[in-house]
Amino acid sequence: MNKAVKQDSGGDLIADREFVRSYLDKIPQLQEPTAADNARYRELILDLLQQKNAAMVAHYYTDPELQALAEESGGCVADSLEMARFGTETSATTLAVCGVKFMGETAKILNPEKTVLMPTLEATCSLDIGCPIERFAPFCDKHPDHIVVVYANTSAAVKARADWVVTSAIAVDVVEHLLDQGKQVIWAPDKHLGRYIQRQLGAGDDILLWDGACIVHEEFKHKALEEMRHLYPDAAVLAHPESPLSVLEEADVVGSTTQIINAAISRPEKQFIVATDQGIFYKLQQQAPDKEFIMAPTSGEGATCRSCANCPWMGMNSLQNLYESLLAGNNQIHVDPALGKKAMIPLQRMLDFRNSGS
Ligand code: 13P
Ligand code: SF4
């Protein structure tokens, strides 16, 4: 472990892993729909979106069918920062959020007057699971002199306990802004992104890390990536900062999903090794059709391939369950209004920071 990084999970990491795994075991296997089923669902969903003045807000990791429909219907396909922004700016009164639960909760907190529904309420995130408020609040209380900065991949309760919420697109900038003011920071829950921020800013004990991880990005392997680079010497490596620091050190670009896509469009290379969820390949190929994208390795020493670069929770979103929730108006996100009010403050701070271009 990087000696400069103080770590205090306030609990036992092994127990957390078992807990996360127990969630994975509960994920139902969806039946593969036929092309005719999908065509029918597309038609029905387009109709329902109109009838209900609803907009689709989809993440890049969801099924390409959902991403394509979000585009076709005038909704949004984006990283988690832009998903949050879009929800506040659209005139739609219902937001159909295709992604994982924290994205739906963020949309509801920022737009309490809107109906927010999701194809499933079971789609969670290992970072959210690994940072329960019952353990996080006492951890923060132990360090009252620290500013609490949490990643968007957290529950509404954890957001409400924070001073700032950030996404990967602006995490480094926000923490830099705070350190420049002489503040000390608690960063939670992703330790890999935390270590990356720390390295980028040359910060030592000023950043206290929570011990959480994304089960998808944590699987990328540094040694196998090095070997892959020899096979593709002209390729650039694009990595999401939830990957281990050893992988990020191999990368030419580290950024949020949108930043990865923008780099693929603007950089001169024709080949890219991509260390993030496979769902992003739909947008990469659409935006840079003349370029080749290769998945970064998840196999190699220590591999378990529990995810194989596929977020199991993002994969729970489908045309069928989106249609069902729009039709019945079910799977609505509810956030306690008092909690939502508190969580809105650090979220709004993030959007204002983004808009100010600080
Ligand atoms: P982005 O904000 O980069 O889209 O990341 C969200 C996420 O969950 C990545 O695993
Ligand atoms: Fe959470 Fe990782 Fe899935 Fe993103 S890819 S939603 S961080 S488990």
Short mmCIF file of C-alpha atoms and ligand atoms in Angstrom, two decimals:
data_model
loop_
_atom_site.label_atom_id
_atom_site.label_comp_id
_atom_site.label_asym_id
_atom_site.label_seq_id
_atom_site.Cartn_x
_atom_site.Cartn_y
_atom_site.Cartn_z
CA MET A 1 0.00 0.00 0.00
CA ASN A 2 1.18 3.52 -0.75
CA LYS A 3 2.55 4.63 2.61
CA ALA A 4 1.36 8.17 2.08
CA VAL A 5 -2.24 6.97 1.99
CA LYS A 6 -3.96 6.69 5.31
CA GLN A 7 -6.67 4.11 5.20
CA ASP A 8 -9.40 3.56 7.71
CA SER A 9 -12.35 1.57 6.55
CA GLY A 10 -13.94 1.59 9.97
CA GLY A 11 -14.52 -2.14 9.48
CA ASP A 12 -13.38 -5.37 7.97
CA LEU A 13 -12.79 -5.39 4.20
CA ILE A 14 -13.06 -9.18 3.85
CA ALA A 15 -16.51 -9.09 5.39
CA ASP A 16 -17.44 -6.39 2.86
CA ARG A 17 -16.36 -8.58 -0.05
CA GLU A 18 -18.58 -11.42 1.15
CA PHE A 19 -21.42 -8.97 1.48
CA VAL A 20 -20.92 -7.69 -2.06
CA ARG A 21 -20.71 -11.26 -3.37
CA SER A 22 -23.98 -12.14 -1.66
CA TYR A 23 -25.60 -9.35 -3.69
CA LEU A 24 -24.12 -10.71 -6.91
CA ASP A 25 -25.64 -14.14 -6.24
CA LYS A 26 -29.11 -12.56 -6.17
CA ILE A 27 -28.96 -11.17 -9.71
CA PRO A 28 -31.56 -12.95 -11.85
CA GLN A 29 -30.52 -14.21 -15.28
CA LEU A 30 -32.54 -12.33 -17.87
CA GLN A 31 -33.89 -14.26 -20.85
CA GLU A 32 -32.32 -13.16 -24.13
CA PRO A 33 -35.07 -11.32 -26.09
CA THR A 34 -35.53 -11.92 -29.81
CA ALA A 35 -35.01 -9.14 -32.35
CA ALA A 36 -38.78 -9.04 -32.87
CA ASP A 37 -39.36 -8.62 -29.10
CA ASN A 38 -36.92 -5.72 -29.01
CA ALA A 39 -38.49 -4.01 -32.01
CA ARG A 40 -41.90 -4.23 -30.35
CA TYR A 41 -40.58 -2.93 -27.01
CA ARG A 42 -38.88 -0.01 -28.77
CA GLU A 43 -42.14 1.02 -30.39
CA LEU A 44 -44.10 0.71 -27.15
CA ILE A 45 -41.51 2.62 -25.13
CA LEU A 46 -41.37 5.49 -27.63
CA ASP A 47 -45.12 5.76 -27.34
CA LEU A 48 -45.12 5.69 -23.53
CA LEU A 49 -42.33 8.29 -23.31
CA GLN A 50 -44.51 10.68 -25.29
CA GLN A 51 -47.71 9.92 -23.40
CA LYS A 52 -46.02 10.42 -20.03
CA ASN A 53 -43.83 13.39 -20.96
CA ALA A 54 -40.88 11.21 -19.97
CA ALA A 55 -37.21 11.30 -20.97
CA MET A 56 -34.74 8.43 -20.92
CA VAL A 57 -31.49 9.11 -19.08
CA ALA A 58 -29.07 6.24 -19.77
CA HIS A 59 -25.51 5.49 -18.76
CA TYR A 60 -22.87 4.35 -21.30
CA TYR A 61 -22.62 0.95 -19.59
CA THR A 62 -26.23 -0.03 -20.28
CA ASP A 63 -27.30 -2.33 -23.10
CA PRO A 64 -26.68 -0.72 -26.54
CA GLU A 65 -30.41 -1.20 -27.25
CA LEU A 66 -31.20 1.17 -24.37
CA GLN A 67 -28.51 3.66 -25.37
CA ALA A 68 -29.79 3.74 -28.96
CA LEU A 69 -33.36 4.27 -27.81
CA ALA A 70 -32.35 7.06 -25.43
CA GLU A 71 -30.69 8.81 -28.36
CA GLU A 72 -33.57 8.22 -30.74
CA SER A 73 -36.12 9.53 -28.24
CA GLY A 74 -34.19 12.75 -27.50
CA GLY A 75 -33.09 11.61 -24.06
CA CYS A 76 -29.51 11.43 -22.90
CA VAL A 77 -26.69 8.89 -22.89
CA ALA A 78 -23.89 10.12 -20.69
CA ASP A 79 -21.53 9.76 -17.75
CA SER A 80 -22.96 10.17 -14.28
CA LEU A 81 -22.20 13.90 -14.12
CA GLU A 82 -24.04 14.69 -17.36
CA MET A 83 -26.91 12.37 -16.40
CA ALA A 84 -27.39 14.49 -13.27
CA ARG A 85 -27.19 17.73 -15.24
CA PHE A 86 -29.59 16.56 -17.97
CA GLY A 87 -32.25 15.66 -15.39
CA THR A 88 -32.26 19.22 -14.08
CA GLU A 89 -32.48 20.81 -17.53
CA THR A 90 -35.02 18.72 -19.43
CA SER A 91 -38.66 19.82 -19.49
CA ALA A 92 -39.78 16.19 -19.11
CA THR A 93 -41.74 15.59 -15.92
CA THR A 94 -40.75 11.92 -15.67
CA LEU A 95 -37.16 10.70 -15.82
CA ALA A 96 -36.64 7.05 -16.82
CA VAL A 97 -33.15 6.44 -15.48
CA CYS A 98 -31.37 3.43 -16.98
CA GLY A 99 -28.33 2.70 -14.88
CA VAL A 100 -27.85 1.88 -11.23
CA LYS A 101 -29.75 3.03 -8.19
CA PHE A 102 -27.49 5.87 -7.12
CA MET A 103 -28.13 7.49 -10.51
CA GLY A 104 -31.89 7.32 -9.97
CA GLU A 105 -31.50 8.69 -6.45
CA THR A 106 -29.31 11.54 -7.67
CA ALA A 107 -31.98 12.43 -10.25
CA LYS A 108 -34.71 12.38 -7.58
CA ILE A 109 -32.70 14.46 -5.08
CA LEU A 110 -32.02 17.12 -7.72
CA ASN A 111 -35.58 17.01 -9.08
CA PRO A 112 -37.90 16.23 -6.17
CA GLU A 113 -40.92 17.44 -8.14
CA LYS A 114 -40.31 14.97 -10.99
CA THR A 115 -41.25 11.31 -11.14
CA VAL A 116 -38.10 9.23 -11.37
CA LEU A 117 -38.42 5.58 -12.30
CA MET A 118 -35.99 2.86 -13.20
CA PRO A 119 -36.27 -0.43 -15.09
CA THR A 120 -35.29 -2.18 -11.85
CA LEU A 121 -34.63 -1.09 -8.30
CA GLU A 122 -32.28 -4.03 -7.73
CA ALA A 123 -29.41 -2.52 -9.74
CA THR A 124 -26.97 -1.34 -7.14
CA CYS A 125 -23.20 -0.73 -7.13
CA SER A 126 -20.39 -2.29 -5.09
CA LEU A 127 -19.16 1.16 -4.05
CA ASP A 128 -22.58 2.05 -2.64
CA ILE A 129 -22.90 -1.31 -0.86
CA GLY A 130 -19.42 -0.97 0.63
CA CYS A 131 -20.14 2.40 2.24
CA PRO A 132 -23.19 2.04 4.52
CA ILE A 133 -24.18 5.18 6.40
CA GLU A 134 -24.12 3.27 9.72
CA ARG A 135 -20.33 2.93 9.38
CA PHE A 136 -19.60 6.02 7.34
CA ALA A 137 -21.20 8.59 9.65
CA PRO A 138 -19.16 7.55 12.73
CA PHE A 139 -16.02 7.52 10.58
CA CYS A 140 -16.70 11.14 9.55
CA ASP A 141 -17.53 12.06 13.15
CA LYS A 142 -14.07 10.81 14.17
CA HIS A 143 -12.49 13.38 11.82
CA PRO A 144 -14.51 16.56 12.31
CA ASP A 145 -11.70 18.75 10.92
CA HIS A 146 -11.97 17.06 7.47
CA ILE A 147 -14.16 18.11 4.54
CA VAL A 148 -16.22 15.08 3.47
CA VAL A 149 -16.08 14.45 -0.28
CA VAL A 150 -18.02 11.47 -1.58
CA TYR A 151 -18.27 9.91 -4.99
CA ALA A 152 -21.72 10.01 -6.61
CA ASN A 153 -21.78 6.18 -6.36
CA THR A 154 -23.25 6.33 -2.84
CA SER A 155 -26.64 6.26 -1.14
CA ALA A 156 -28.74 9.36 -0.51
CA ALA A 157 -27.90 9.07 3.20
CA VAL A 158 -24.15 9.11 2.55
CA LYS A 159 -24.56 12.09 0.21
CA ALA A 160 -26.53 13.87 2.92
CA ARG A 161 -23.59 13.41 5.32
CA ALA A 162 -21.13 14.89 2.79
CA ASP A 163 -19.92 18.41 2.14
CA TRP A 164 -19.28 17.64 -1.55
CA VAL A 165 -20.49 15.02 -4.01
CA VAL A 166 -18.32 14.50 -7.09
CA THR A 167 -18.15 12.19 -10.08
CA SER A 168 -15.02 10.88 -11.77
CA ALA A 169 -15.20 13.73 -14.31
CA ILE A 170 -14.40 16.41 -11.72
CA ALA A 171 -13.07 14.54 -8.68
CA VAL A 172 -9.45 15.71 -9.08
CA ASP A 173 -10.48 19.33 -9.73
CA VAL A 174 -12.76 19.54 -6.69
CA VAL A 175 -10.23 17.99 -4.31
CA GLU A 176 -7.50 20.24 -5.70
CA HIS A 177 -9.77 23.24 -5.09
CA LEU A 178 -10.23 22.14 -1.45
CA LEU A 179 -6.55 21.39 -0.82
CA ASP A 180 -5.65 24.80 -2.27
CA GLN A 181 -7.79 26.29 0.51
CA GLY A 182 -5.71 24.38 3.06
CA LYS A 183 -8.44 21.85 3.81
CA GLN A 184 -8.03 18.18 4.76
CA VAL A 185 -10.33 15.77 2.99
CA ILE A 186 -12.11 12.49 3.65
CA TRP A 187 -12.50 10.72 0.32
CA ALA A 188 -15.04 7.89 -0.04
CA PRO A 189 -15.75 5.27 -1.08
CA ASP A 190 -13.43 4.32 -4.00
CA LYS A 191 -9.88 3.79 -2.74
CA HIS A 192 -8.47 3.43 -6.28
CA LEU A 193 -9.85 6.76 -7.41
CA GLY A 194 -8.75 8.18 -4.05
CA ARG A 195 -5.18 6.99 -4.58
CA TYR A 196 -5.22 8.40 -8.10
CA ILE A 197 -6.40 11.81 -6.84
CA GLN A 198 -3.74 11.71 -4.21
CA ARG A 199 -1.02 10.91 -6.72
CA GLN A 200 -2.22 13.57 -9.18
CA LEU A 201 -2.21 16.24 -6.50
CA GLY A 202 0.90 15.09 -4.65
CA ALA A 203 -1.23 14.97 -1.51
CA GLY A 204 -0.22 12.77 1.42
CA ASP A 205 -1.98 12.59 4.74
CA ASP A 206 -4.27 15.42 3.70
CA ILE A 207 -6.57 12.85 2.08
CA LEU A 208 -8.05 10.13 4.23
CA LEU A 209 -9.38 7.19 2.21
CA TRP A 210 -12.35 4.90 2.71
CA ASP A 211 -11.70 1.33 1.66
CA GLY A 212 -14.20 0.67 -1.13
CA ALA A 213 -13.79 -0.56 -4.72
CA CYS A 214 -15.68 -1.17 -7.94
CA ILE A 215 -15.81 -4.91 -8.59
CA VAL A 216 -15.65 -4.29 -12.35
CA HIS A 217 -12.65 -1.96 -12.61
CA GLU A 218 -10.74 -3.65 -9.83
CA GLU A 219 -10.39 -6.68 -12.13
CA PHE A 220 -8.15 -4.97 -14.68
CA LYS A 221 -4.66 -6.42 -14.49
CA HIS A 222 -1.52 -4.38 -14.71
CA LYS A 223 0.89 -7.14 -15.79
CA ALA A 224 -1.39 -8.47 -18.51
CA LEU A 225 -1.93 -4.91 -19.70
CA GLU A 226 1.81 -4.39 -20.02
CA GLU A 227 1.99 -7.55 -22.15
CA MET A 228 -0.93 -6.36 -24.27
CA ARG A 229 0.89 -3.09 -24.93
CA HIS A 230 3.69 -5.10 -26.54
CA LEU A 231 1.14 -6.76 -28.82
CA TYR A 232 -0.36 -3.39 -29.81
CA PRO A 233 2.60 -0.99 -29.66
CA ASP A 234 0.74 1.82 -31.46
CA ALA A 235 -2.34 1.71 -29.25
CA ALA A 236 -3.14 4.28 -26.57
CA VAL A 237 -4.51 3.07 -23.23
CA LEU A 238 -7.70 4.73 -21.96
CA ALA A 239 -8.65 3.93 -18.36
CA HIS A 240 -11.38 4.79 -15.89
CA PRO A 241 -9.95 5.98 -12.55
CA GLU A 242 -11.80 3.27 -10.61
CA SER A 243 -9.08 0.91 -11.92
CA PRO A 244 -6.10 0.04 -9.69
CA LEU A 245 -3.31 2.61 -9.61
CA SER A 246 -0.87 0.17 -11.28
CA VAL A 247 -3.25 0.05 -14.29
CA LEU A 248 -3.70 3.84 -14.30
CA GLU A 249 0.07 4.26 -14.38
CA GLU A 250 0.06 2.39 -17.72
CA ALA A 251 -2.66 4.65 -19.17
CA ASP A 252 -2.26 7.49 -21.66
CA VAL A 253 -5.60 8.96 -20.60
CA VAL A 254 -7.41 8.52 -17.28
CA GLY A 255 -10.92 9.89 -17.16
CA SER A 256 -14.64 9.50 -16.74
CA THR A 257 -16.58 7.59 -19.37
CA THR A 258 -17.25 10.79 -21.33
CA GLN A 259 -13.61 11.81 -21.09
CA ILE A 260 -12.60 8.37 -22.41
CA ILE A 261 -14.93 8.77 -25.41
CA ASN A 262 -13.65 12.29 -26.12
CA ALA A 263 -10.06 11.08 -25.99
CA ALA A 264 -10.82 8.29 -28.47
CA ILE A 265 -12.34 10.86 -30.85
CA SER A 266 -9.62 13.49 -30.57
CA ARG A 267 -6.42 11.46 -30.25
CA PRO A 268 -4.43 10.55 -33.36
CA GLU A 269 -4.00 6.82 -32.54
CA LYS A 270 -6.07 4.31 -34.50
CA GLN A 271 -6.10 1.64 -31.81
CA PHE A 272 -7.13 1.94 -28.17
CA ILE A 273 -6.94 -0.45 -25.23
CA VAL A 274 -9.88 0.41 -23.00
CA ALA A 275 -10.02 -0.26 -19.26
CA THR A 276 -13.68 0.23 -18.38
CA ASP A 277 -17.03 -1.54 -18.73
CA GLN A 278 -17.69 -3.07 -22.14
CA GLY A 279 -20.96 -1.17 -22.54
CA ILE A 280 -18.92 1.87 -23.58
CA PHE A 281 -17.88 0.16 -26.83
CA TYR A 282 -21.25 1.04 -28.38
CA LYS A 283 -20.55 4.77 -28.07
CA LEU A 284 -16.85 4.45 -28.87
CA GLN A 285 -17.58 2.67 -32.13
CA GLN A 286 -20.37 5.09 -32.99
CA GLN A 287 -18.24 8.19 -32.34
CA ALA A 288 -14.97 6.89 -33.81
CA PRO A 289 -15.98 4.32 -36.44
CA ASP A 290 -12.58 4.26 -38.12
CA LYS A 291 -10.78 3.27 -34.91
CA GLU A 292 -10.26 -0.07 -33.21
CA PHE A 293 -11.07 -0.68 -29.55
CA ILE A 294 -9.61 -3.54 -27.57
CA MET A 295 -10.76 -4.55 -24.09
CA ALA A 296 -8.06 -4.26 -21.44
CA PRO A 297 -7.30 -7.62 -19.80
CA THR A 298 -9.17 -8.84 -16.74
CA SER A 299 -7.43 -12.20 -16.83
CA GLY A 300 -3.94 -12.99 -15.51
CA GLU A 301 -2.46 -13.44 -12.07
CA GLY A 302 -5.10 -13.23 -9.35
CA ALA A 303 -7.97 -13.16 -11.85
CA THR A 304 -11.45 -14.17 -10.75
CA CYS A 305 -13.36 -12.65 -13.63
CA ARG A 306 -16.39 -12.09 -11.48
CA SER A 307 -17.37 -9.28 -13.81
CA CYS A 308 -15.18 -9.57 -16.93
CA ALA A 309 -15.57 -5.84 -17.60
CA ASN A 310 -19.33 -6.12 -17.41
CA CYS A 311 -21.13 -4.43 -14.55
CA PRO A 312 -23.72 -7.03 -13.47
CA TRP A 313 -26.01 -4.34 -12.10
CA MET A 314 -25.94 -2.18 -15.22
CA GLY A 315 -26.78 -5.40 -17.10
CA MET A 316 -30.06 -5.72 -15.19
CA ASN A 317 -31.56 -2.89 -17.29
CA SER A 318 -33.42 -4.07 -20.38
CA LEU A 319 -36.00 -2.84 -22.87
CA GLN A 320 -38.50 -5.21 -21.30
CA ASN A 321 -38.21 -3.97 -17.72
CA LEU A 322 -38.02 -0.36 -18.89
CA TYR A 323 -41.27 -0.88 -20.77
CA GLU A 324 -42.90 -2.53 -17.75
CA SER A 325 -41.92 0.23 -15.35
CA LEU A 326 -43.06 3.00 -17.74
CA LEU A 327 -46.37 1.24 -18.35
CA ALA A 328 -47.21 0.60 -14.71
CA GLY A 329 -45.39 3.65 -13.31
CA ASN A 330 -43.66 1.32 -10.89
CA ASN A 331 -40.04 1.13 -9.67
CA GLN A 332 -40.28 4.76 -8.67
CA ILE A 333 -37.40 6.23 -6.70
CA HIS A 334 -38.42 7.71 -3.37
CA VAL A 335 -36.04 9.72 -1.24
CA ASP A 336 -37.13 10.97 2.15
CA PRO A 337 -37.72 14.72 1.52
CA ALA A 338 -35.70 15.85 4.57
CA LEU A 339 -32.78 13.62 3.57
CA GLY A 340 -33.12 14.73 -0.05
CA LYS A 341 -32.90 18.38 0.99
CA LYS A 342 -29.62 17.72 2.81
CA ALA A 343 -28.19 15.63 -0.04
CA MET A 344 -29.15 18.31 -2.57
CA ILE A 345 -26.62 20.77 -1.05
CA PRO A 346 -23.40 18.84 -1.90
CA LEU A 347 -24.88 17.71 -5.24
CA GLN A 348 -25.77 21.25 -6.23
CA ARG A 349 -22.26 22.32 -5.18
CA MET A 350 -20.91 19.81 -7.72
CA LEU A 351 -23.15 21.12 -10.53
CA ASP A 352 -22.30 24.74 -9.72
CA PHE A 353 -18.59 23.87 -9.70
CA ARG A 354 -18.97 22.20 -13.08
CA ASN A 355 -20.91 25.14 -14.51
CA SER A 356 -18.42 27.68 -13.22
CA GLY A 357 -15.65 25.78 -15.05
CA SER A 358 -13.46 26.12 -11.92
P1 13P B 1 -18.77 7.86 -14.89
O1 13P B 1 -19.19 8.98 -14.03
O2 13P B 1 -17.40 8.00 -15.44
O3 13P B 1 -19.78 7.60 -15.94
O4 13P B 1 -18.68 6.54 -13.98
C1 13P B 1 -19.77 5.97 -13.36
C2 13P B 1 -19.49 4.59 -12.95
O5 13P B 1 -20.25 3.98 -12.24
C3 13P B 1 -18.26 4.00 -13.41
O6 13P B 1 -18.15 2.70 -12.95
FE1 SF4 B 2 -20.63 0.53 -9.53
FE2 SF4 B 2 -18.52 -0.44 -10.77
FE3 SF4 B 2 -20.95 -0.98 -11.70
FE4 SF4 B 2 -19.90 1.52 -11.93
S1 SF4 B 2 -19.19 -0.36 -12.92
S2 SF4 B 2 -21.98 0.97 -11.26
S3 SF4 B 2 -18.76 1.62 -10.01
S4 SF4 B 2 -20.11 -1.65 -9.73
#
